[in-house]
Amino acid sequence: MAPSRSLLTVFSLLFVAQACSSAKIEWGPCQDGEFNFTLTEVQCGTLSVPLDYTSKVSNQSIELELVKVLAPVQPSRGSIQLNFGGPGVPTRNYAVAVGPVLQILSGGVYDLIGFDPRGTGKTIPFVCTDDAFTIGQMLSEDFRSTLESDTMGRRMWERARVDANICLRGGNGNKTGEFVGTAFVARDVMSVAEAAGEDGLLRYWGFSYGTTLGATLVSMFPDKVDKVILDGVQNAHEYYHAHADYEEWTDSDSIFSYFFESCLTAPPGRCALSALNKTAAELERDAWAFIDSLNTAPMPAGTTLVDSAIVKGYILGQLKYTGTWLLFSSLLATLVYGTRSEAIRTLEFIVEEAEATGELGVDSFDIQDNLWAIHCGDRTVRLDSWETQETEGVFERLYNTSRLVGDIVTPISAHCAQWPWRAKESYDGDFNVKTRKPVLVASNTRDSHTPLRSAKNLTAGLEGSGLLEVKATGHATLNAPSVCGYLATVAYWLNGTLPQEGRVCEAPHPFVDYGWEDVLMEVGVGNATAVQRRALNPLKRRGWL
C-alpha cells in the first residue's frame, strides 16, 4: 500500500476488503460455443468487485468473468492466476489456449484462472470511439514513424492531443477512465484469490506487462505471496514514473543484429540470407537501406500503404520468437534483394497474415485503445506542450535508445503525456519488499522487448527472489523452450525451489526447429495429453504476448 495514502483512504480500503472477503466464486459450465477451440476441461464463474476500491461511500461494482482451466491432477493444489501483457491484452481466451502448456510447466497440479483486466475484453472495456471514419483516421495517423519527415514528430504530438479529445468526448472514458489502472487490477487479482475457496494466497504468472502488474501485486500484498513467476520483465519504475519506457527497448537493435549473425551459423538450409555470401554486417546494412527507403517511397500492399513503421513493427514482432525465423529470413531476403514486384507480393503476404491475427486493423486499434487507457492512466507524469517534450528530450532519447523501435513507440509517449485521465490509485512505492515466499523472476539473455537488465533489477529489489536466465532469444522464457528452463519452472511451482544463483540455462541455436514437445521428449515426460501436445507450440503464432 502506498505510504502517502491518507488514513481515511486506508480505512476505506480496509472496509471494502472486509465487505468483499465473504464472496465466493461459484464455478460451472461456460457459455456454449465460447471456447470451442479447446478440448481442455474448463469452468466459468463470476465475481463482483468494487468499481472504486478507494471510495468509502460508493456501492458500485463490476463483474469479473472468470475462466478456470482445470488441472489434469485433481484435486489440484490450488489455482494460478494469469496475465499475458500489453497492457491491453484480454486474458480469458489466452488462458484457455496456452493453458495446456502452462499446466505442463507447472507440473499439472494447478488450476489456471484468467479474467480480462479492467479496460479490456469483458471487463469495463475502454472505448474511444465506435465511429468507423474516426477509427480510420486514427489508424492512418497513429501507426507511423515520427522520423518520416522533419515535421512528423510535432504532427504526431498534436495528433495525440486530438486523439485524447476524441476519447474524452466520444468514448466511455468519463465513466471508466479512472478505474482501469494497474493498482485496481492488482486488487481484483487478490479479490479472486480470496474468493476462490482455497487458502487466500497469491499464485500468479505474469508475462511482459504482466510482470509490472505482478511487481505491483507482490509489493502491495507481500504477505499474501505463495508462488509468483514474472517472465519477460518490464521496468516497472519507468512504466509508472518516466515519460517513456526507455529501458524496454535497449536491446532491440542488438538482437536484430544477432538475427543476422546467427543466420550465418545456422544449419544448412535454415536461413535464406546465408546463401547470399555476405557478412552479417552487410546483410544488416542492406536491410536498413530497404527499411529507410520506405520513408520516402512507401509500397502498396493490397489496401495497405506499407511504410517503414509497418516494416519495423513486423520485424519487432519476429524477434519475439525464433520459431518464425526460417520464414522471416526468407521473406526478408525477398524484400531486400528481390525485385519491386516481388517485394510488393511479399508485403501483401505479411499484411494479410497480420490482419488475420489481428495485428493490423480494428482488432489492433482496440488493443491500442486499451493500452492508452491503462498505461497512460497509470503514468504519473505529464507534459503540457511540444516544447516541454523537446526540453525533456523524450523523443530524442527514444531515437537514441533504438533505431528499430524508437520512432514507432514515440506516439505512445505522446498520448500518455497528454492523457486526460489518471488512475484513481497508482502504486508509488519502490518495489523493494520482502515477500512471504520468494518470487521467481525469469528472462532470456536476449529479449527484444524486455531486456535482461530489467529482470536483474527487479530481482535485486524483491528480497529473497531468484532469477531464471535462459541463454536464448525471444520475448519471455515461455517463448524459448529449453530443458533447463522447463526443469527450473516445474521445480519452482512444485516445491518453491529457486535456480542456483548465477546459473544460466543453455538453449538450442535459434535457427534449430525446437519446441516444448521436444523438451518433453528429452526429459521423458510421457503423460501430456493430446490436447497439451497440440498446444505445446502455440508460441509460433506471432505476437501472442
XYZ file of C-alpha atoms in Angstrom:
545
model
C 0.000 0.000 0.000
C 1.399 3.373 -0.947
C 2.916 5.183 2.044
C 1.453 8.553 1.028
C -2.156 7.381 1.152
C -4.327 9.178 3.698
C -5.563 7.452 6.831
C -9.162 7.884 5.662
C -8.352 6.105 2.393
C -6.640 3.303 4.297
C -9.758 2.788 6.403
C -11.955 2.837 3.304
C -9.782 0.188 1.638
C -9.977 -1.991 4.727
C -13.756 -1.557 4.769
C -14.007 -2.615 1.116
C -11.693 -5.579 1.703
C -13.819 -6.802 4.593
C -17.017 -6.392 2.563
C -15.591 -8.494 -0.273
C -13.858 -11.172 1.825
C -17.031 -13.234 2.218
C -17.645 -13.534 -1.544
C -17.169 -16.960 -3.078
C -16.920 -17.916 -6.745
C -19.481 -20.414 -7.979
C -17.943 -22.406 -10.813
C -20.000 -24.027 -13.551
C -20.174 -24.716 -17.289
C -19.018 -21.981 -19.669
C -21.327 -20.466 -22.248
C -21.890 -22.771 -25.210
C -19.500 -22.054 -28.050
C -17.226 -19.669 -26.170
C -14.217 -21.983 -26.031
C -14.786 -24.321 -28.965
C -11.069 -24.226 -29.832
C -10.071 -26.474 -26.935
C -10.874 -29.881 -25.509
C -9.374 -28.891 -22.176
C -11.847 -29.057 -19.313
C -12.793 -25.521 -18.339
C -15.243 -23.921 -15.951
C -16.555 -20.375 -15.711
C -17.702 -18.154 -12.904
C -18.208 -14.533 -11.917
C -17.094 -12.338 -9.040
C -18.466 -8.942 -8.091
C -15.748 -6.446 -7.073
C -15.892 -2.716 -6.280
C -15.682 -0.347 -9.212
C -13.720 2.046 -6.986
C -11.625 0.483 -4.225
C -10.759 3.911 -2.821
C -14.350 5.042 -2.230
C -15.891 4.619 1.207
C -19.393 5.532 0.113
C -19.812 4.124 -3.414
C -21.614 0.811 -3.750
C -20.959 0.492 -7.487
C -19.461 -2.812 -8.546
C -18.306 -4.632 -11.677
C -18.480 -8.294 -12.621
C -15.278 -10.180 -13.368
C -15.993 -13.039 -15.768
C -13.580 -15.816 -14.854
C -12.435 -18.921 -16.668
C -10.679 -21.812 -14.965
C -8.622 -24.411 -16.838
C -8.752 -27.480 -14.646
C -5.537 -29.259 -13.715
C -5.123 -32.796 -15.074
C -4.450 -33.931 -11.491
C -7.434 -33.423 -9.186
C -7.875 -32.324 -6.520
C -5.492 -29.554 -7.524
C -3.062 -27.740 -5.242
C -4.964 -24.528 -5.889
C -5.063 -22.082 -8.756
C -2.584 -19.823 -10.546
C -3.873 -16.535 -11.968
C -2.536 -15.380 -15.340
C -1.846 -12.168 -17.234
C -0.411 -12.091 -20.755
C 0.687 -8.486 -21.029
C 0.038 -5.452 -23.148
C -1.252 -3.656 -21.227
C -4.449 -4.074 -23.153
C -4.472 -7.792 -23.971
C -7.573 -9.669 -22.726
C -6.734 -12.786 -20.722
C -9.614 -15.270 -20.923
C -9.026 -16.689 -24.405
C -5.251 -16.807 -23.960
C -5.651 -18.617 -20.646
C -7.571 -21.391 -22.381
C -5.369 -21.501 -25.499
C -1.997 -21.500 -23.723
C -3.272 -23.187 -20.579
C -2.236 -26.714 -21.588
C 1.385 -25.558 -21.990
C 1.389 -23.748 -18.669
C -0.091 -26.817 -16.970
C 2.847 -28.891 -18.181
C 5.308 -26.229 -16.998
C 3.643 -26.091 -13.575
C 3.587 -29.840 -13.018
C -0.042 -30.460 -13.953
C -1.273 -29.938 -10.393
C -2.638 -26.383 -10.512
C -5.829 -24.995 -11.965
C -5.319 -21.855 -14.056
C -7.591 -18.810 -13.713
C -7.914 -15.904 -16.100
C -10.102 -12.813 -16.307
C -9.902 -9.870 -18.669
C -8.213 -6.998 -16.792
C -10.108 -3.729 -16.448
C -10.277 -1.807 -19.691
C -10.114 -4.940 -21.866
C -12.376 -7.651 -23.221
C -15.358 -8.270 -20.953
C -14.242 -6.099 -18.024
C -15.415 -2.476 -18.462
C -13.700 -2.245 -21.873
C -12.353 1.193 -22.685
C -13.669 2.620 -25.973
C -12.517 5.867 -27.579
C -14.966 5.796 -30.464
C -17.049 3.365 -32.484
C -17.247 5.682 -35.497
C -15.658 3.882 -38.452
C -14.485 7.077 -40.152
C -12.777 8.341 -36.993
C -11.175 4.953 -36.384
C -9.830 5.033 -39.951
C -8.340 8.483 -39.361
C -6.702 7.398 -36.118
C -5.302 4.227 -37.676
C -3.797 6.136 -40.588
C -2.212 8.764 -38.330
C -1.115 6.903 -35.210
C 0.822 3.979 -36.668
C 3.567 5.930 -38.410
C 7.215 6.740 -37.861
C 7.900 10.129 -36.277
C 11.142 10.208 -38.300
C 9.215 10.065 -41.570
C 9.850 13.774 -42.055
C 11.242 16.763 -40.164
C 7.749 17.759 -39.065
C 6.269 14.353 -38.282
C 7.285 14.366 -34.618
C 5.452 17.628 -33.980
C 2.483 16.389 -36.025
C 2.293 13.169 -34.006
C 2.428 15.121 -30.765
C -0.519 17.292 -31.764
C -2.328 14.247 -33.156
C -2.115 12.685 -29.712
C -3.927 15.708 -28.273
C -6.659 15.262 -30.911
C -6.959 11.572 -30.030
C -7.275 12.453 -26.354
C -10.123 14.826 -27.221
C -11.818 12.128 -29.307
C -11.612 9.704 -26.378
C -12.760 12.391 -23.947
C -15.797 13.470 -25.960
C -16.905 10.379 -27.827
C -15.959 7.343 -25.810
C -16.827 5.900 -22.422
C -13.739 7.191 -20.658
C -15.634 9.602 -18.429
C -17.282 6.553 -16.863
C -14.316 4.176 -16.867
C -11.078 6.132 -17.372
C -10.213 6.452 -13.673
C -10.964 2.842 -12.831
C -8.832 0.737 -15.203
C -5.419 1.265 -13.607
C -2.993 -1.474 -12.624
C -3.395 -0.996 -8.848
C -7.122 -1.709 -9.110
C -6.411 -4.783 -11.244
C -3.993 -5.949 -8.555
C -6.810 -5.627 -6.025
C -9.073 -7.583 -8.392
C -6.498 -10.381 -8.515
C -6.376 -10.525 -4.719
C -10.181 -10.481 -4.579
C -10.212 -13.554 -6.832
C -7.560 -15.272 -4.690
C -9.647 -14.648 -1.575
C -12.895 -15.790 -3.215
C -11.514 -18.914 -4.891
C -12.272 -21.083 -1.859
C -8.614 -22.050 -1.363
C -6.070 -20.583 1.071
C -6.449 -16.921 0.077
C -2.806 -16.723 -1.019
C -1.433 -15.324 -4.261
C -0.270 -17.654 -7.022
C 0.319 -15.665 -10.169
C 2.100 -15.994 -13.520
C 2.653 -12.797 -15.492
C 4.315 -12.146 -18.827
C 5.621 -8.857 -20.289
C 3.425 -6.046 -18.871
C 2.016 -8.817 -16.689
C 5.313 -8.547 -14.784
C 4.526 -4.899 -13.961
C 1.140 -5.993 -12.690
C 2.925 -8.784 -10.810
C 5.552 -6.463 -9.318
C 2.711 -4.192 -8.195
C 0.830 -7.157 -6.737
C 3.698 -8.512 -4.650
C 4.650 -5.007 -3.490
C 1.105 -4.155 -2.398
C 0.452 -7.583 -0.852
C 3.858 -9.046 0.123
C 2.376 -11.056 2.999
C -0.029 -12.849 0.615
C 2.585 -14.288 -1.771
C 2.710 -18.069 -2.122
C 4.302 -18.541 -5.565
C 4.726 -15.960 -8.330
C 6.622 -16.095 -11.630
C 7.318 -12.864 -13.534
C 8.575 -13.722 -17.026
C 9.870 -11.163 -19.556
C 10.286 -8.277 -17.145
C 9.263 -4.716 -17.898
C 10.874 -1.844 -15.978
C 8.007 -1.069 -13.597
C 9.629 2.143 -12.323
C 9.659 3.607 -15.835
C 6.202 2.245 -16.587
C 4.754 4.416 -13.823
C 7.129 7.337 -13.421
C 9.073 8.043 -16.648
C 7.904 9.880 -19.770
C 8.648 6.776 -21.860
C 9.591 3.121 -21.481
C 13.218 3.676 -22.410
C 14.808 0.573 -20.891
C 12.254 -1.688 -22.564
C 13.914 -1.191 -25.954
C 17.607 -1.034 -25.039
C 18.432 -4.472 -26.504
C 16.164 -4.383 -29.572
C 18.829 -3.225 -32.046
C 21.459 -5.677 -30.814
C 19.011 -8.562 -31.153
C 18.173 -7.510 -34.707
C 21.935 -7.603 -35.360
C 22.101 -11.017 -33.677
C 19.472 -12.303 -36.095
C 21.910 -11.776 -38.987
C 24.865 -13.145 -37.020
C 23.055 -16.335 -36.060
C 21.773 -16.707 -39.623
C 25.328 -17.287 -40.818
C 25.912 -20.042 -38.245
C 22.548 -21.730 -38.812
C 22.298 -25.325 -40.035
C 22.277 -25.607 -43.853
C 19.003 -24.506 -45.423
C 17.612 -22.879 -42.280
C 18.319 -19.227 -43.190
C 17.756 -17.958 -46.729
C 20.022 -14.949 -46.219
C 23.075 -17.159 -45.622
C 23.150 -18.144 -49.303
C 23.976 -14.578 -50.400
C 27.683 -14.743 -49.480
C 27.507 -11.565 -47.413
C 28.715 -10.815 -43.919
C 26.236 -10.229 -41.102
C 27.113 -6.535 -41.141
C 26.442 -6.330 -44.884
C 23.110 -8.108 -44.548
C 22.035 -5.734 -41.796
C 23.226 -2.705 -43.753
C 21.175 -3.735 -46.781
C 18.114 -4.422 -44.634
C 18.334 -0.936 -43.156
C 18.685 0.581 -46.609
C 15.392 -1.058 -47.599
C 13.632 -0.016 -44.384
C 14.796 3.592 -44.651
C 13.777 3.796 -48.314
C 10.138 3.301 -47.246
C 10.151 6.707 -45.531
C 10.211 8.415 -48.909
C 8.924 5.596 -51.144
C 6.283 3.510 -49.334
C 4.931 0.466 -51.150
C 1.309 -0.559 -51.809
C 0.252 -3.912 -50.385
C -3.367 -4.500 -51.285
C -5.366 -1.987 -49.263
C -2.424 -1.013 -47.040
C 0.322 1.501 -47.742
C 3.439 -0.016 -46.218
C 5.959 2.424 -44.799
C 8.976 1.995 -42.533
C 6.838 1.951 -39.377
C 4.866 -1.091 -40.545
C 8.006 -2.988 -41.540
C 9.755 -2.099 -38.281
C 6.713 -3.276 -36.354
C 6.726 -6.515 -38.319
C 10.422 -7.084 -37.628
C 9.954 -6.364 -33.940
C 7.205 -8.998 -33.849
C 9.505 -11.569 -35.427
C 12.145 -11.013 -32.774
C 9.697 -12.287 -30.139
C 10.033 -15.941 -31.087
C 12.823 -17.616 -33.053
C 10.455 -20.337 -34.265
C 9.402 -17.882 -37.000
C 12.947 -17.097 -38.154
C 13.127 -19.615 -41.002
C 10.161 -17.960 -42.730
C 11.229 -14.487 -41.615
C 14.663 -14.874 -43.196
C 13.100 -15.966 -46.486
C 10.646 -13.041 -46.535
C 13.354 -10.562 -45.593
C 15.635 -11.871 -48.346
C 12.895 -11.204 -50.912
C 12.109 -7.755 -49.515
C 15.708 -6.614 -49.514
C 17.153 -8.358 -52.556
C 14.133 -9.134 -54.744
C 12.525 -7.042 -57.468
C 9.965 -4.378 -56.599
C 7.099 -6.639 -57.717
C 8.458 -9.496 -55.567
C 8.760 -7.137 -52.598
C 5.165 -5.960 -53.035
C 3.853 -9.541 -53.187
C 5.816 -10.347 -50.035
C 4.424 -7.312 -48.250
C 0.910 -8.347 -49.296
C 1.516 -11.736 -47.666
C 2.841 -10.091 -44.483
C -0.119 -7.710 -44.275
C -2.650 -10.500 -44.886
C -1.062 -12.575 -42.117
C -1.051 -9.587 -39.771
C -4.694 -8.814 -40.453
C -5.642 -12.471 -39.950
C -4.016 -12.469 -36.498
C -5.365 -9.052 -35.515
C -2.008 -7.290 -35.747
C -3.397 -4.753 -38.190
C -6.841 -3.243 -38.446
C -9.669 -2.717 -35.984
C -8.549 -5.506 -33.616
C -5.185 -3.818 -33.117
C -6.987 -0.476 -32.695
C -8.966 -1.971 -29.810
C -5.725 -3.074 -28.163
C -4.296 0.403 -28.724
C -7.331 1.958 -27.004
C -6.794 -0.354 -24.066
C -3.081 0.408 -23.907
C -3.685 4.157 -23.828
C -6.323 3.813 -21.125
C -4.292 1.581 -18.822
C -0.697 2.682 -19.374
C -1.418 6.382 -19.776
C -3.761 6.403 -16.799
C -1.072 4.700 -14.698
C 1.679 7.102 -15.773
C 2.200 9.695 -13.085
C 3.962 12.357 -15.212
C 2.554 14.641 -17.914
C 3.912 17.197 -20.403
C 1.852 20.190 -21.468
C 3.376 21.096 -24.843
C 5.651 20.043 -27.692
C 8.241 22.466 -26.361
C 8.343 20.802 -22.936
C 8.673 17.428 -24.665
C 11.707 18.762 -26.531
C 13.151 20.183 -23.311
C 12.769 16.813 -21.623
C 14.189 15.156 -24.741
C 11.688 12.301 -24.691
C 11.534 11.605 -28.418
C 15.268 12.155 -28.881
C 16.100 9.731 -26.081
C 13.838 7.091 -27.638
C 15.527 7.602 -31.020
C 18.930 7.193 -29.361
C 17.767 4.114 -27.459
C 16.708 2.110 -30.511
C 16.865 2.678 -34.245
C 14.387 -0.145 -34.753
C 11.802 0.875 -32.172
C 12.367 4.460 -31.031
C 10.366 6.242 -33.709
C 7.423 3.816 -33.666
C 6.818 3.989 -29.903
C 7.008 7.780 -29.629
C 3.234 8.021 -30.278
C 2.572 6.067 -27.065
C 4.602 8.589 -25.085
C 2.849 11.485 -26.836
C -0.554 10.071 -25.877
C 0.408 9.361 -22.273
C 1.906 12.831 -21.831
C -1.447 14.403 -22.728
C -3.899 11.759 -21.476
C -6.987 13.260 -19.799
C -7.493 10.618 -17.090
C -5.361 9.446 -14.201
C -5.817 6.134 -12.443
C -7.741 6.601 -9.189
C -4.995 4.663 -7.424
C -1.379 4.250 -8.513
C 1.320 2.266 -6.742
C 4.035 4.744 -5.766
C 6.459 2.505 -3.876
C 9.932 1.401 -4.936
C 9.317 -2.352 -5.491
C 11.790 -3.152 -2.706
C 9.928 -5.609 -0.492
C 10.331 -8.898 1.317
C 7.589 -11.246 0.242
C 6.090 -14.038 2.336
C 7.655 -16.575 -0.021
C 10.251 -15.911 -2.740
C 9.306 -14.774 -6.237
C 10.864 -16.305 -9.372
C 11.900 -13.729 -11.981
C 12.600 -15.081 -15.480
C 14.241 -13.663 -18.598
C 16.010 -14.706 -21.750
C 19.524 -13.399 -22.250
C 18.380 -11.700 -25.460
C 14.884 -10.214 -25.240
C 13.970 -7.547 -27.785
C 11.043 -6.257 -25.700
C 12.118 -6.592 -22.069
C 15.897 -6.730 -21.543
C 17.660 -8.966 -19.047
C 18.813 -5.941 -17.030
C 15.191 -5.222 -16.073
C 14.834 -8.731 -14.660
C 18.078 -8.388 -12.698
C 16.990 -5.055 -11.244
C 13.623 -6.437 -10.149
C 15.286 -9.496 -8.615
C 17.575 -7.229 -6.607
C 14.578 -5.354 -5.203
C 12.479 -8.372 -4.224
C 14.296 -9.748 -1.209
C 14.928 -13.474 -1.441
C 13.745 -13.773 -5.054
C 15.552 -15.841 -7.664
C 16.456 -15.320 -11.319
C 15.922 -17.839 -14.095
C 18.035 -16.786 -17.085
C 17.790 -18.768 -20.319
C 20.589 -18.128 -22.819
C 18.126 -17.787 -25.645
C 16.451 -15.217 -27.877
C 12.794 -14.292 -27.593
C 10.265 -12.413 -25.504
C 9.932 -14.270 -22.173
C 11.316 -17.715 -21.436
C 7.968 -19.215 -22.441
C 8.972 -18.291 -25.992
C 12.328 -20.063 -25.629
C 11.871 -23.792 -24.997
C 14.728 -25.432 -23.091
C 15.129 -28.460 -20.857
C 16.825 -26.407 -18.160
C 14.084 -23.770 -18.211
C 11.409 -26.458 -18.012
C 13.017 -28.166 -15.024
C 13.545 -24.872 -13.194
C 9.957 -23.752 -13.765
C 8.428 -27.065 -12.672
C 10.698 -27.209 -9.602
C 9.526 -23.764 -8.518
C 5.812 -24.479 -8.897
C 6.035 -27.904 -7.229
C 8.499 -27.202 -4.422
C 9.234 -23.462 -4.353
C 12.817 -24.224 -5.406
C 14.781 -21.318 -6.901
C 17.532 -21.717 -9.524
C 21.089 -21.752 -8.241
C 22.427 -18.187 -8.183
C 24.465 -17.380 -11.283
C 23.320 -20.400 -13.254
C 22.348 -19.738 -16.885
C 20.238 -22.254 -18.809
C 21.539 -23.198 -22.241
C 19.171 -23.313 -25.222
C 19.436 -24.576 -28.814
C 20.626 -22.451 -31.733
C 17.827 -20.028 -32.695
C 17.523 -21.446 -36.217
C 17.089 -25.024 -34.968
C 13.469 -26.227 -35.051
C 12.925 -26.950 -31.368
C 9.767 -26.661 -29.291
C 8.255 -27.637 -25.965
C 7.300 -31.060 -27.276
C 10.999 -31.704 -27.973
C 11.727 -30.690 -24.392
C 9.206 -33.217 -23.066
C 10.721 -35.966 -25.177
C 14.178 -35.177 -23.802
C 13.093 -35.226 -20.173
C 10.947 -38.317 -20.673
C 7.601 -36.848 -19.747
C 5.070 -39.154 -21.340
C 1.862 -38.099 -19.651
C 0.998 -34.999 -21.676
C -2.485 -35.265 -23.075
C -3.231 -34.991 -26.785
C -4.647 -31.518 -26.164
C -1.497 -30.447 -24.360
C 0.725 -31.797 -27.106
C -1.218 -29.916 -29.778
C -0.875 -26.745 -27.726
C 2.826 -27.139 -26.981
C 3.904 -24.733 -29.697
C 1.219 -22.047 -29.862
C 4.062 -19.602 -29.496
C 4.829 -19.910 -33.196
C 1.852 -17.588 -33.607
C 3.346 -14.119 -33.752
C 2.633 -11.612 -31.054
C 0.722 -13.812 -28.613
C 2.149 -11.947 -25.653
